[in-house]
PDB file of C-alpha atoms in Angstrom:
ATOM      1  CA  UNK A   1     113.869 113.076  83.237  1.00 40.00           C
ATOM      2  CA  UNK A   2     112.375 116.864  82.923  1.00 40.00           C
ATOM      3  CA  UNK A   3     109.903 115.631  85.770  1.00 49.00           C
ATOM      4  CA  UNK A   4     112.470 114.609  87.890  1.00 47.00           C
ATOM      5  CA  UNK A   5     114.755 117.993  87.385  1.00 46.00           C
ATOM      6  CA  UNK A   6     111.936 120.298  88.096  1.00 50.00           C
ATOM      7  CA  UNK A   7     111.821 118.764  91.416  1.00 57.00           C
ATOM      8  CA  UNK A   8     115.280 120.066  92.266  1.00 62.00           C
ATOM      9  CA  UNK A   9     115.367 123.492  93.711  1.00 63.00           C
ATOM     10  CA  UNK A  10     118.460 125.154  93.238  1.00 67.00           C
ATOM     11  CA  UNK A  11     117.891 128.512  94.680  1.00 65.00           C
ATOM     12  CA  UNK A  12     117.608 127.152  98.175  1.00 75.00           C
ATOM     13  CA  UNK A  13     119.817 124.940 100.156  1.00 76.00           C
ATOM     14  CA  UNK A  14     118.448 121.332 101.103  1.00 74.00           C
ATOM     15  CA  UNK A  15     119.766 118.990 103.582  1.00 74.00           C
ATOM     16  CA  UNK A  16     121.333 115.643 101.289  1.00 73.00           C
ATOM     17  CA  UNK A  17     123.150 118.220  99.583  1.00 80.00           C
ATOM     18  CA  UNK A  18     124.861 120.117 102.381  1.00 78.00           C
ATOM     19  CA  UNK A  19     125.464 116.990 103.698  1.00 72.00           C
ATOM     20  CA  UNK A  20     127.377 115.604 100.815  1.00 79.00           C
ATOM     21  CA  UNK A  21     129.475 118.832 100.797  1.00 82.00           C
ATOM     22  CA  UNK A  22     130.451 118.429 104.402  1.00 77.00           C
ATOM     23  CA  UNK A  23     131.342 115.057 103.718  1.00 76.00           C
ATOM     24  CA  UNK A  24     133.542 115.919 100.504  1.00 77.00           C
ATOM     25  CA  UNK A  25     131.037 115.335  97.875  1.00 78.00           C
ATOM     26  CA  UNK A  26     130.754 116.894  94.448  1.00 78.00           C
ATOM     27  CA  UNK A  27     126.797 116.597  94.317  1.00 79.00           C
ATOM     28  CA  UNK A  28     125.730 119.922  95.485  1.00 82.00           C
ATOM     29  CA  UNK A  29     125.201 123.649  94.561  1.00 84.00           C
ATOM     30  CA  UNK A  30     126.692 126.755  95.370  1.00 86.00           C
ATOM     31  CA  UNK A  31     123.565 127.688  97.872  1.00 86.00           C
ATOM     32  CA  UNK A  32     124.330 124.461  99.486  1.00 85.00           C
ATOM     33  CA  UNK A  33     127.979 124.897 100.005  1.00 87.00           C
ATOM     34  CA  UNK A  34     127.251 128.754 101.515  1.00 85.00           C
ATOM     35  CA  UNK A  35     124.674 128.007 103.819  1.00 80.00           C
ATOM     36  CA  UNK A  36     127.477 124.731 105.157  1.00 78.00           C
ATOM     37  CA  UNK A  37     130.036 126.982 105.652  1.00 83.00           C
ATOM     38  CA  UNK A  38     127.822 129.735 107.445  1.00 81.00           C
ATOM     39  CA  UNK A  39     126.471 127.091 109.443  1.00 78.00           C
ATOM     40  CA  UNK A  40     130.172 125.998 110.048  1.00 78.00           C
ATOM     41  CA  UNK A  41     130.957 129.227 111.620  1.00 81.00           C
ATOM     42  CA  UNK A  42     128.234 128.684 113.963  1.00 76.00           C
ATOM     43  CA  UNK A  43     129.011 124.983 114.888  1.00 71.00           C
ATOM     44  CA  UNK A  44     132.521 124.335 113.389  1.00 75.00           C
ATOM     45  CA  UNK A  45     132.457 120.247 114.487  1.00 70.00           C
ATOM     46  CA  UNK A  46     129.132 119.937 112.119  1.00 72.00           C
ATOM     47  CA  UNK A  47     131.749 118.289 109.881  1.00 69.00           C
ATOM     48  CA  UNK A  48     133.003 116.167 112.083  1.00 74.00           C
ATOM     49  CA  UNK A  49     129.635 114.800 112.714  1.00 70.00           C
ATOM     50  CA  UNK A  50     128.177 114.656 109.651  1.00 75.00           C
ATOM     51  CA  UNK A  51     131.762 111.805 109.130  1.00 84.00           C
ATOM     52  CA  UNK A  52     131.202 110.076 112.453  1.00 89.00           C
ATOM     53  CA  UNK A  53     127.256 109.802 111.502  1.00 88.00           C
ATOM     54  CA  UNK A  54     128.398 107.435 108.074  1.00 88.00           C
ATOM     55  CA  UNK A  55     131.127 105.678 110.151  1.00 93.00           C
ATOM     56  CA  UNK A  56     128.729 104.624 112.570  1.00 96.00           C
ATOM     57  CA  UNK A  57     126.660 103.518 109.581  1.00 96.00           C
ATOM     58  CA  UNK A  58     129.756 101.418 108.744  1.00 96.00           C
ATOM     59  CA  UNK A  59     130.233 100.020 112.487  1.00 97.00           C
ATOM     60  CA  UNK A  60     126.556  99.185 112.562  1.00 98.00           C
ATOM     61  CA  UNK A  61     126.407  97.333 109.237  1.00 98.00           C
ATOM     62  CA  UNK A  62     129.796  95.963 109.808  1.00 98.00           C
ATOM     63  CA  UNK A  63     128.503  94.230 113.080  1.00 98.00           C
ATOM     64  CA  UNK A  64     124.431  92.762 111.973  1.00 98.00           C
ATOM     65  CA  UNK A  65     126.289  91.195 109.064  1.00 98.00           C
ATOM     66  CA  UNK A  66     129.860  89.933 110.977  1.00 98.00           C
ATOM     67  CA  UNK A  67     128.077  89.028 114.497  1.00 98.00           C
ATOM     68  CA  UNK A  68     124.756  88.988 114.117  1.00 98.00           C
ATOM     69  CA  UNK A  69     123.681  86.931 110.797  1.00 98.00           C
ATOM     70  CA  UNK A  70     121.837  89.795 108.944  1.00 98.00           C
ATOM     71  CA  UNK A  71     121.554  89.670 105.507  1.00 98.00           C
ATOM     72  CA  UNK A  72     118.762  91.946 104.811  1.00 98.00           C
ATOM     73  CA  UNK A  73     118.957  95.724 105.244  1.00 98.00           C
ATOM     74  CA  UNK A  74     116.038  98.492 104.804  1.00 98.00           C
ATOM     75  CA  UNK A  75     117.602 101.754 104.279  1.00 97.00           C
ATOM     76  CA  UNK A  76     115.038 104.721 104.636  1.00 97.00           C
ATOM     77  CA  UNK A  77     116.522 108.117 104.794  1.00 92.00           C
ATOM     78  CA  UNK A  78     119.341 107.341 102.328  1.00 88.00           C
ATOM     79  CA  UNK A  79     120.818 110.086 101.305  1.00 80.00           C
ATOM     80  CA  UNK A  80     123.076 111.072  98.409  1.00 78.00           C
ATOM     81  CA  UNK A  81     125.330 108.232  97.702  1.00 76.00           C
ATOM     82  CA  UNK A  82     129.262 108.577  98.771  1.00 77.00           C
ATOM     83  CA  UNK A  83     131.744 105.986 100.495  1.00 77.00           C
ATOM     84  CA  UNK A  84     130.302 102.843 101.857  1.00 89.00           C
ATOM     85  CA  UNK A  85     127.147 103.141 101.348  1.00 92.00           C
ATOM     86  CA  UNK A  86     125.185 100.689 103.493  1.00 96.00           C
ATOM     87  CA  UNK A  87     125.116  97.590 100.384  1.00 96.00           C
ATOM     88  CA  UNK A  88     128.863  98.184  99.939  1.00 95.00           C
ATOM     89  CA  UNK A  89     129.980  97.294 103.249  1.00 97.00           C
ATOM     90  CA  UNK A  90     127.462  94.514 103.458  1.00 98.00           C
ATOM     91  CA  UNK A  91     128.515  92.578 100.431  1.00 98.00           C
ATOM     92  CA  UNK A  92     132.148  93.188 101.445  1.00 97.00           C
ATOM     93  CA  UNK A  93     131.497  91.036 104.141  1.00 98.00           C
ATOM     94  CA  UNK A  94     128.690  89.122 102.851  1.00 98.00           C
ATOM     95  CA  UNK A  95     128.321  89.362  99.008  1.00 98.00           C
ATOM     96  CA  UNK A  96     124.392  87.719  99.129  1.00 98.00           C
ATOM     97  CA  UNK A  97     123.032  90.491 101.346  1.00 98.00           C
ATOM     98  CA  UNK A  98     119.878  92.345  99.781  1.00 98.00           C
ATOM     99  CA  UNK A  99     119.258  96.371 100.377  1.00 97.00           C
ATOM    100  CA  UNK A 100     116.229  98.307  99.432  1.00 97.00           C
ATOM    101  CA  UNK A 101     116.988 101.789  99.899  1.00 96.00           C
ATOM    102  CA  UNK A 102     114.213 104.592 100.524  1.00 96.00           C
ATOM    103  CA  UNK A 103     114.503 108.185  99.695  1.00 92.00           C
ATOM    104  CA  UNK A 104     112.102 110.963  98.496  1.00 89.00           C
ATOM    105  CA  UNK A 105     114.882 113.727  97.180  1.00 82.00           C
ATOM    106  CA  UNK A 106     114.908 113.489  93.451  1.00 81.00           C
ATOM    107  CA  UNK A 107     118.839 114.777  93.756  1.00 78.00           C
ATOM    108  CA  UNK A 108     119.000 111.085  95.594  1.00 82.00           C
ATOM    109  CA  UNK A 109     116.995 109.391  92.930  1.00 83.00           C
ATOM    110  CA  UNK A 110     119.040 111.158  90.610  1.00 80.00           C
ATOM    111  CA  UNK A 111     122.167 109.343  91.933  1.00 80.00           C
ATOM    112  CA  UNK A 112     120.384 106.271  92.955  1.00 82.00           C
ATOM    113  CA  UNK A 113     121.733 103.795  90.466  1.00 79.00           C
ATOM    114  CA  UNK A 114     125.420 104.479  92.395  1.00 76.00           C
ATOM    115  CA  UNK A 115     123.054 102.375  94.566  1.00 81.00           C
ATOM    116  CA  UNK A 116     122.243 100.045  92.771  1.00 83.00           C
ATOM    117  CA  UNK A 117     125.666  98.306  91.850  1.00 88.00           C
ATOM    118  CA  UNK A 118     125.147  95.040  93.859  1.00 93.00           C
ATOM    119  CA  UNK A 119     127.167  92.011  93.924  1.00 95.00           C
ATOM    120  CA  UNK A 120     125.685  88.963  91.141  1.00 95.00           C
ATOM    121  CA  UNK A 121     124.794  87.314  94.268  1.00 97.00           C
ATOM    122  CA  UNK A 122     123.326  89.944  96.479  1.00 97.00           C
ATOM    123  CA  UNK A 123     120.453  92.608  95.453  1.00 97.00           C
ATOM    124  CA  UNK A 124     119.851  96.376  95.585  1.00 96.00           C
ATOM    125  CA  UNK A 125     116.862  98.451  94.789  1.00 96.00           C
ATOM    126  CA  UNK A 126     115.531 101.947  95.456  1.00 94.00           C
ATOM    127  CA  UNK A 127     112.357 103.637  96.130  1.00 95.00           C
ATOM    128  CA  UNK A 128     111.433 106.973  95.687  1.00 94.00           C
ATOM    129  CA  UNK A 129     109.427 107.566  98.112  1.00 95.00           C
ATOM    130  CA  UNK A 130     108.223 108.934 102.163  1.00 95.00           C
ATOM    131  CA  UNK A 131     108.887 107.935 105.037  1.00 96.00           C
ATOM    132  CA  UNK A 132     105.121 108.785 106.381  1.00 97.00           C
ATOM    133  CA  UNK A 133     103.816 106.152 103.449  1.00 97.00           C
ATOM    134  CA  UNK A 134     104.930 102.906 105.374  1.00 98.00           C
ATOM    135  CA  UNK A 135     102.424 100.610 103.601  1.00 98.00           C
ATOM    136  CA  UNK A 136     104.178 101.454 100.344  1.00 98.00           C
ATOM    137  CA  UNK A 137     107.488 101.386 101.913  1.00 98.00           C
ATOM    138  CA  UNK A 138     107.136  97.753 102.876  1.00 98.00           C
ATOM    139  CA  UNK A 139     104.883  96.694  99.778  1.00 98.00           C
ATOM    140  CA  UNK A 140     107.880  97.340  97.881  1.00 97.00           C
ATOM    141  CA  UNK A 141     110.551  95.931 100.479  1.00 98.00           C
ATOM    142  CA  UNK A 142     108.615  92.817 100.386  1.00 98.00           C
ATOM    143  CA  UNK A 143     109.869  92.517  96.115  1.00 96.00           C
ATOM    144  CA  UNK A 144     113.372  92.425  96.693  1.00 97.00           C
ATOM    145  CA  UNK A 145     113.721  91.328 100.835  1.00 98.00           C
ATOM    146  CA  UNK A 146     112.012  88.098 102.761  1.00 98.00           C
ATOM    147  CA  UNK A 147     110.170  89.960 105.121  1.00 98.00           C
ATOM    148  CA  UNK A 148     109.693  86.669 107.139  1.00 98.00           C
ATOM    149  CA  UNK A 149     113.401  86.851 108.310  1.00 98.00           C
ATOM    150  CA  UNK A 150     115.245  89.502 110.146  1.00 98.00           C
ATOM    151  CA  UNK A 151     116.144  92.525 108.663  1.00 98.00           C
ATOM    152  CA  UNK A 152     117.908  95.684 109.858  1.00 98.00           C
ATOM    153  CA  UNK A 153     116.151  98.997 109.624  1.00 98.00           C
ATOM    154  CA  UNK A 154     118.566 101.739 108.774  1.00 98.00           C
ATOM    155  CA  UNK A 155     117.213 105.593 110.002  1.00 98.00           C
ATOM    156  CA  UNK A 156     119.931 107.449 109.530  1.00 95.00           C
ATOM    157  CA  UNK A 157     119.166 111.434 110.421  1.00 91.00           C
ATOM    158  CA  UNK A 158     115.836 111.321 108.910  1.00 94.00           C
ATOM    159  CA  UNK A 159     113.298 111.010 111.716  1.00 96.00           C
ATOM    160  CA  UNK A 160     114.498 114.337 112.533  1.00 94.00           C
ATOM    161  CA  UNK A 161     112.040 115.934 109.582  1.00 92.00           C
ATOM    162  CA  UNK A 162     109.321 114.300 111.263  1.00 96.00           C
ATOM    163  CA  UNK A 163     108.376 117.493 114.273  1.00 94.00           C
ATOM    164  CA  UNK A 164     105.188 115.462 115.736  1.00 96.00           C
ATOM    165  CA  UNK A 165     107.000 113.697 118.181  1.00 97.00           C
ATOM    166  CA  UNK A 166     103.803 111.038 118.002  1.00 98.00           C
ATOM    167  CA  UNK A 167     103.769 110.942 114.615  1.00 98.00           C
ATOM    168  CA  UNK A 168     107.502 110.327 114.220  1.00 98.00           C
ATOM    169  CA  UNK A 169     107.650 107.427 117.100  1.00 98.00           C
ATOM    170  CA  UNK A 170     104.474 106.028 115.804  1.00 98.00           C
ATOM    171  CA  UNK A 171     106.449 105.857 112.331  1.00 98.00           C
ATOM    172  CA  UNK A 172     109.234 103.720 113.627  1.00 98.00           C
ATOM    173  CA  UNK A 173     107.134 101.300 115.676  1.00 98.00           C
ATOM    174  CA  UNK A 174     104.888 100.791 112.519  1.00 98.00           C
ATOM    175  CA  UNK A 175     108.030  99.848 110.277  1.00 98.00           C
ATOM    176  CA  UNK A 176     109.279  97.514 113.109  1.00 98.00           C
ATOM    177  CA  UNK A 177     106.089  96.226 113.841  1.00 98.00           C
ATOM    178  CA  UNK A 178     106.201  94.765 110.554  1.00 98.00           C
ATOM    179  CA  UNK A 179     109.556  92.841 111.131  1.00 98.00           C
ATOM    180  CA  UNK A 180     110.251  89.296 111.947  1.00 98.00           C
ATOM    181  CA  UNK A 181     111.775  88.866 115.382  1.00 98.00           C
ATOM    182  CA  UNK A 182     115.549  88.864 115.260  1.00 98.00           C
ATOM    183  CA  UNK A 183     115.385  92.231 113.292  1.00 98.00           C
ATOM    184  CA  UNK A 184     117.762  95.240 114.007  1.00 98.00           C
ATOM    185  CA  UNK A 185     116.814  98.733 114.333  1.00 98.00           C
ATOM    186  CA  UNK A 186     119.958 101.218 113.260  1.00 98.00           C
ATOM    187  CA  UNK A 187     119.010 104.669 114.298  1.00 98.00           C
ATOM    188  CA  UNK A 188     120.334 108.275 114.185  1.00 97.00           C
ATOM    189  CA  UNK A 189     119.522 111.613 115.742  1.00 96.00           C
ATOM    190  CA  UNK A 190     120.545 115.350 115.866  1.00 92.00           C
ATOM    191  CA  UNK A 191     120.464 116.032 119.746  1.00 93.00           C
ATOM    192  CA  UNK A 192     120.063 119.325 121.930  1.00 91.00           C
ATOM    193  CA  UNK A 193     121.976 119.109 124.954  1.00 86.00           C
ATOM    194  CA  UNK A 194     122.868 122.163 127.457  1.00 81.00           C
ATOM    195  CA  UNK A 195     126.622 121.216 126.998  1.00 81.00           C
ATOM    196  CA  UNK A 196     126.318 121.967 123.045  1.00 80.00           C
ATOM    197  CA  UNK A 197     124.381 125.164 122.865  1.00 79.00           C
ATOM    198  CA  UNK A 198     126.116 126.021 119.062  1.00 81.00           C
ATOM    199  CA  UNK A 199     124.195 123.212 117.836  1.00 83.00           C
ATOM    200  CA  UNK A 200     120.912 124.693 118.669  1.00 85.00           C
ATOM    201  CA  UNK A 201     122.075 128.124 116.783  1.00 83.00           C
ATOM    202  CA  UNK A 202     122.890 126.186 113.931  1.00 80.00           C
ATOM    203  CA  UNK A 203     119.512 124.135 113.595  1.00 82.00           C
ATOM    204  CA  UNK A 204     117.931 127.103 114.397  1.00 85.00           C
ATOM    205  CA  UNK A 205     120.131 129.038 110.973  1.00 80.00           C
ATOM    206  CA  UNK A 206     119.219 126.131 109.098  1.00 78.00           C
ATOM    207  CA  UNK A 207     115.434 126.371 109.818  1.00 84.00           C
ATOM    208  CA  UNK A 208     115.170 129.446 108.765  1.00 84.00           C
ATOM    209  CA  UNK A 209     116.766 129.134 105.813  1.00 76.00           C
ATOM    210  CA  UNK A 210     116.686 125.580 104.602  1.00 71.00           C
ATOM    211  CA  UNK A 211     115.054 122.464 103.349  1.00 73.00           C
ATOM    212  CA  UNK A 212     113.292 120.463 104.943  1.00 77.00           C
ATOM    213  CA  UNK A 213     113.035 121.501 108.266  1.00 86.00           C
ATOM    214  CA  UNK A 214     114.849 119.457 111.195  1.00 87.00           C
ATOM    215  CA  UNK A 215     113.751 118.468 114.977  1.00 94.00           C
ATOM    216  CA  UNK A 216     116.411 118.276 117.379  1.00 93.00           C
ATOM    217  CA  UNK A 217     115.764 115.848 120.112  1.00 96.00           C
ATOM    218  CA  UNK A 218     117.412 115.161 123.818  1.00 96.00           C
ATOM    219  CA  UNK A 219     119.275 111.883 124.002  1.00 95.00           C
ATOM    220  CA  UNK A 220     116.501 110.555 126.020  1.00 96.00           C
ATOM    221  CA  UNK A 221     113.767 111.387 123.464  1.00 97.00           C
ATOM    222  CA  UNK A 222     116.352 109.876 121.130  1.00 98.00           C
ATOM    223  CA  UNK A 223     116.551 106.877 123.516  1.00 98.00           C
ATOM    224  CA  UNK A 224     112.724 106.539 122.731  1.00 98.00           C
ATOM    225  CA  UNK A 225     113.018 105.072 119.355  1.00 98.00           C
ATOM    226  CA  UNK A 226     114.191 102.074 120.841  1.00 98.00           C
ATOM    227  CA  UNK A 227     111.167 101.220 123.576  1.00 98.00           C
ATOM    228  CA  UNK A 228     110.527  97.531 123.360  1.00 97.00           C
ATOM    229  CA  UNK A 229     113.347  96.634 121.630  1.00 98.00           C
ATOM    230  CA  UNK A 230     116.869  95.197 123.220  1.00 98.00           C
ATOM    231  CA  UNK A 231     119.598  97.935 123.017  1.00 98.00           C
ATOM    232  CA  UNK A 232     123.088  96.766 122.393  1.00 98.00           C
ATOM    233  CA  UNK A 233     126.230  98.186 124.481  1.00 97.00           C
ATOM    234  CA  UNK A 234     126.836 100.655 124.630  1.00 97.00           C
ATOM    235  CA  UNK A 235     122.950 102.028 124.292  1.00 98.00           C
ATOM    236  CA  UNK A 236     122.107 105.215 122.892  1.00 98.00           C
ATOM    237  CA  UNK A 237     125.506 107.400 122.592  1.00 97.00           C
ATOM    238  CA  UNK A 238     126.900 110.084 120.201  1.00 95.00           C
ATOM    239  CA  UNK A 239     127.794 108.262 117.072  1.00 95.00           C
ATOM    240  CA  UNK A 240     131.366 108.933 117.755  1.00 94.00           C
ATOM    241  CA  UNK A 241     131.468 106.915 120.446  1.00 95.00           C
ATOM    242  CA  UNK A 242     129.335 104.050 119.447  1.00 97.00           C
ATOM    243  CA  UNK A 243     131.954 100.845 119.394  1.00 96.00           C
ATOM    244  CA  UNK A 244     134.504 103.630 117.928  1.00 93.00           C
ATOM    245  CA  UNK A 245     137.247 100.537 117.796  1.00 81.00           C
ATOM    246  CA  UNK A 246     141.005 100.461 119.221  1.00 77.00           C
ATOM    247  CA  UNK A 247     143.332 103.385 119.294  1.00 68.00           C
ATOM    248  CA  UNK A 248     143.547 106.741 120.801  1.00 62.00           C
ATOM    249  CA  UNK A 249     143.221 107.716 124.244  1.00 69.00           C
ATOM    250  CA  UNK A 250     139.771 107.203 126.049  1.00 77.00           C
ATOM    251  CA  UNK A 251     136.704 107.998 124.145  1.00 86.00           C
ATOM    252  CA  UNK A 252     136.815 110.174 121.101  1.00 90.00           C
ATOM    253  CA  UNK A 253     135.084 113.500 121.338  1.00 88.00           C
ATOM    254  CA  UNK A 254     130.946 113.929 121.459  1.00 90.00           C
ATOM    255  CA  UNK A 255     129.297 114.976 118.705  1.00 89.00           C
ATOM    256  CA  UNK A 256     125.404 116.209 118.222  1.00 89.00           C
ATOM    257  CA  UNK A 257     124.323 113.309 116.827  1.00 91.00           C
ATOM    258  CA  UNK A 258     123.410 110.167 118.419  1.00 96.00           C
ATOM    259  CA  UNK A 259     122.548 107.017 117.277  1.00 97.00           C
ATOM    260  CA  UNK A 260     122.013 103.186 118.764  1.00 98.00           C
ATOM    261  CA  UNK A 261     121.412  99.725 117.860  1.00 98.00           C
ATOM    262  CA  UNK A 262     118.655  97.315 119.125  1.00 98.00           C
ATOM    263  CA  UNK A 263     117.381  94.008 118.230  1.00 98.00           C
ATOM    264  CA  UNK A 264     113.774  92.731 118.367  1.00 98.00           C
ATOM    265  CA  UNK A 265     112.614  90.162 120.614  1.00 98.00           C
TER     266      UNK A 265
END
């Protein structure tokens, strides 16, 4: 697709793509894999929480299907594929569960039909498109997912390239908005915080340097994603430390992103 390649810019670094390298992925570039490792030296646990951001993805999923019924999932934000993607550890546990997964990097879209090997009984699809266009968003969710029973909205690190805070709040309530009662909202978020300045000087490397830009958030701004909705234990924490599971001693290490899990009324 010449279209679809000419969209790909090379000569800077972008986001999905630093992402994947920090997670072990082959699906990047050699800008991408300098600018990870520079950033690296500025934050050296950006690894480790770019890996406790997609097992919390895994937790999350794990629990709407095990414990809480769900069967439909809306993944916006998806990001290049890699392990467990969000339809992978849904149909391991329940093979009829549908996923429509939104993203607007044509790298993703590139990769998307790693997304689209469903189970004969369940479904996947993909959408290239924004986050900003909801009415599109849901006008093709509505082809492949019931949108008159719950489903769990998956925002994984992507309202952070929304900088209006209004705008970006407004964004989430609209999607929600549009879902049945008894739907999930699965959300992450890069955080400032006084006790992890390095953070800050990495974001601040990145934005200067990469694609797109990002918006760093307090926990409590974070926390904001979630008004009207019924938070499950333990609330809004660093992704690490979200239902982490048995083993070790106490509660693993904070990282600077945070993400939380809340049902509709």
């Amino acid at each position: 697709m010449p279209e679809q390649a000419d969209r790909i810019n090379r000569s800077q670094p972008h986001t999905a793509r630093i992402w994947n390298y920090w997670l072990g992925g082959k699906d990047n570039y050699p800008v991408d894999q300098a600018a990870g490792d520079h950033i690296r030296t500025l934050h050296p646990g950006i690894g480790d929480y770019a890996r406790e951001d997609r097992l919390f993805l895994g937790r999350a999923v794990s629990h709407l299907v095990a414990d809480r019924g769900i069967r439909q999932f809306l993944d916006i934000g998806t990001g290049l594929p890699t392990a467990d993607n969000t339809h992978e550890v849904a149909q391991r546990l329940a093979p009829e569960s549908r996923i429509v997964y939104v993203d607007n990097d044509p790298l993703v879209l590139a990769h998307a039909r790693a997304l689209l090997t469903s189970t004969p009984e369940g479904r996947t699809d993909y959408l290239d498109e924004d986050l900003r266009n909801v009415d599109v968003i849901l006008e093709h969710a509505a082809k492949a997912l019931d949108l008159t029973e719950p489903v769990a909205l998956v925002l994984l690190g992507v309202v952070i390239f929304i900088e209006d805070d209004a705008e970006a709040y407004g964004l989430v309530r609209r999607l929600m908005d549009a879902l049945p009662g008894g739907s999930h909202l699965v959300l992450s978020h890069t955080v400032t915080d006084p006790s992890m300045p390095d953070v800050d000087a990495a974001v601040a490397f990145w934005n200067e340097n990469g694609t797109p830009k990002l918006t760093q958030r307090t926990p409590r701004d974070v926390t904001r994603f979630f008004d009207g909705l019924e938070l499950l234990d333990p609330g809004v924490v660093s992704c690490s430390r979200w239902r982490p599971g048995p083993g070790g001693d106490g509660l693993p290490d904070e990282v600077a992103m945070f993400g939380g899990v809340a049902r509709k009324p």
